[in-house]
XYZ file of C-alpha atoms in Angstrom:
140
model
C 67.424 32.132 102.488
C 68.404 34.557 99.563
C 67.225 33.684 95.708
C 69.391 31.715 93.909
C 70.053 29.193 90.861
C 72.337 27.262 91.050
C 73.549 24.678 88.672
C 75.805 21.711 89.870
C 76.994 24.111 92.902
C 77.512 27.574 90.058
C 75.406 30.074 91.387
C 73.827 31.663 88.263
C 71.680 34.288 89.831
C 68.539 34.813 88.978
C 66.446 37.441 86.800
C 64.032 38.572 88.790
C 62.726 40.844 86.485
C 62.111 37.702 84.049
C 61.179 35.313 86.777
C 57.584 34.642 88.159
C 56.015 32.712 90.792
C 52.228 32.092 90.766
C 49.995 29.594 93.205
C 46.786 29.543 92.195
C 43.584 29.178 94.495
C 43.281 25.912 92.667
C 46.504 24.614 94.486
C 48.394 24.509 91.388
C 51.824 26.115 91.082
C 53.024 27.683 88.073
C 57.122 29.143 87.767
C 59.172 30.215 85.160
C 62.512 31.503 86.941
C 64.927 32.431 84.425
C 68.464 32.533 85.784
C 71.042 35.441 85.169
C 74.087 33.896 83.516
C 74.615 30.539 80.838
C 76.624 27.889 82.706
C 80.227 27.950 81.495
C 79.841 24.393 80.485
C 77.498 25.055 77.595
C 78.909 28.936 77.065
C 80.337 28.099 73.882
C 76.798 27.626 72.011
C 74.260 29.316 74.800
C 73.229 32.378 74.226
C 70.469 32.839 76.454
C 70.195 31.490 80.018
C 68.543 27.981 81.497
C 65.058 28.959 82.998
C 62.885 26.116 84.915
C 59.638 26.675 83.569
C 56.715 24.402 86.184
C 52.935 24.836 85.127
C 49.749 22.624 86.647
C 51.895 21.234 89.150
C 49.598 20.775 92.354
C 51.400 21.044 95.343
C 49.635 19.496 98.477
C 50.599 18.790 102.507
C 52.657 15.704 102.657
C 55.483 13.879 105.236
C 58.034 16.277 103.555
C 55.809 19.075 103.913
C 53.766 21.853 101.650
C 54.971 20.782 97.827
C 55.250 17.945 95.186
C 57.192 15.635 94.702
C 58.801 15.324 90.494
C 59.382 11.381 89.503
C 58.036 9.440 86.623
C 54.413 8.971 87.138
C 54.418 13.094 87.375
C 56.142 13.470 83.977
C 53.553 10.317 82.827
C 50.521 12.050 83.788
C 51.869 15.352 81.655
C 52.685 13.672 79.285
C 49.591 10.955 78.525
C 47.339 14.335 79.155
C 45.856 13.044 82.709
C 47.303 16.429 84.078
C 48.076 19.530 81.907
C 51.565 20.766 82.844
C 55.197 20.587 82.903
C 58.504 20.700 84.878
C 61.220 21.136 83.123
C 64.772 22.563 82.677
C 64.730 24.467 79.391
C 68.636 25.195 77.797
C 68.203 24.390 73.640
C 65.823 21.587 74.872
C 63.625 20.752 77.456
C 64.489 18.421 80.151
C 62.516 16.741 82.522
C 63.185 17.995 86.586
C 63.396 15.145 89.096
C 63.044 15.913 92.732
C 60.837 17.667 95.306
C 59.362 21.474 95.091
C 58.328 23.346 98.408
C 56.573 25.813 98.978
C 57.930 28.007 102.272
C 56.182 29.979 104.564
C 54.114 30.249 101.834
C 56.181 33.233 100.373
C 59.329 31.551 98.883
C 59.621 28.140 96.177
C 62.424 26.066 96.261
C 63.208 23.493 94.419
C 66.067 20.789 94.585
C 65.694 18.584 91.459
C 68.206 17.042 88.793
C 67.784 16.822 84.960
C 69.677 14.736 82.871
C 71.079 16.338 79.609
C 74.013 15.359 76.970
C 76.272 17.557 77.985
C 77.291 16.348 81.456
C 77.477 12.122 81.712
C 75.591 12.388 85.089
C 72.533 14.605 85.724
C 72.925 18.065 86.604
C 72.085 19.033 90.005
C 70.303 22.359 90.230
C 68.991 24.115 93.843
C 66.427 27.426 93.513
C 64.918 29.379 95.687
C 62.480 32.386 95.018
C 60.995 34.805 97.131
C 57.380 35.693 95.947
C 54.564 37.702 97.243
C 53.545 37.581 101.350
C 55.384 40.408 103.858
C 59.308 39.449 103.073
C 60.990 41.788 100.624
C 63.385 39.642 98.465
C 66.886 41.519 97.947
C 67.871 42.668 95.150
């Protein structure tokens, strides 16, 4: 699986050199994966790229495997202060993610999530994978 970020099927790329990947020995996962291009759609007014930025997010072994899972009650417990973190899509705002984050082979994230923003009437769809750390070397 090669890196990618992509954005309602638009592969954006992604910045490696502005992207990192951390999984702490506390079982928390912390991203900020910037991608390489601005979306056509919002190329008008964007000048910088979307990033996902994903901090205190403990990922555990579940039925869909080694990750977490990103629906309400998640963004609830950021957001009351029962868990210190966020997922979200930043752009000009910051938008909540929806959907699941995996961890593979312990060496590569991927997430498949949506967030909802006012420039597209349903939410966008957005698919990323990064290669980080362990024996694979990530092309570049």
């Amino acid at each position: 699986m090669d890196d990618r970020f992509r954005l309602d099927g638009t592969d954006l790329g992604i910045d490696r050199a502005a992207s990192v990947a951390t999984l702490g020995t506390d079982g928390e996962l912390y991203l900020r994966i910037q991608s390489a291009h601005v979306p056509e759609t919002v190329a008008e007014w964007a000048t910088v790229p979307p990033r996902i930025l994903v901090s205190g997010l403990p990922v555990r072994f579940d039925d869909e495997g080694f990750g977490a899972t990103l629906n309400q009650a998640r963004h609830d417990d950021f957001a009351l202060g029962d868990a210190d973190g966020e997922a979200v899509l930043v752009l000009s705002s910051r938008f909540d993610l929806f959907g699941r984050v995996t961890i593979h082979a312990g060496d590569r994230v991927r997430l498949v999530v949506t967030a909802a923003t006012p420039w597209s009437p349903e939410p966008w769809r957005i698919d990323v994978s990064l290669a980080f750390g362990g024996r694979r070397r990530a092309s570049i």
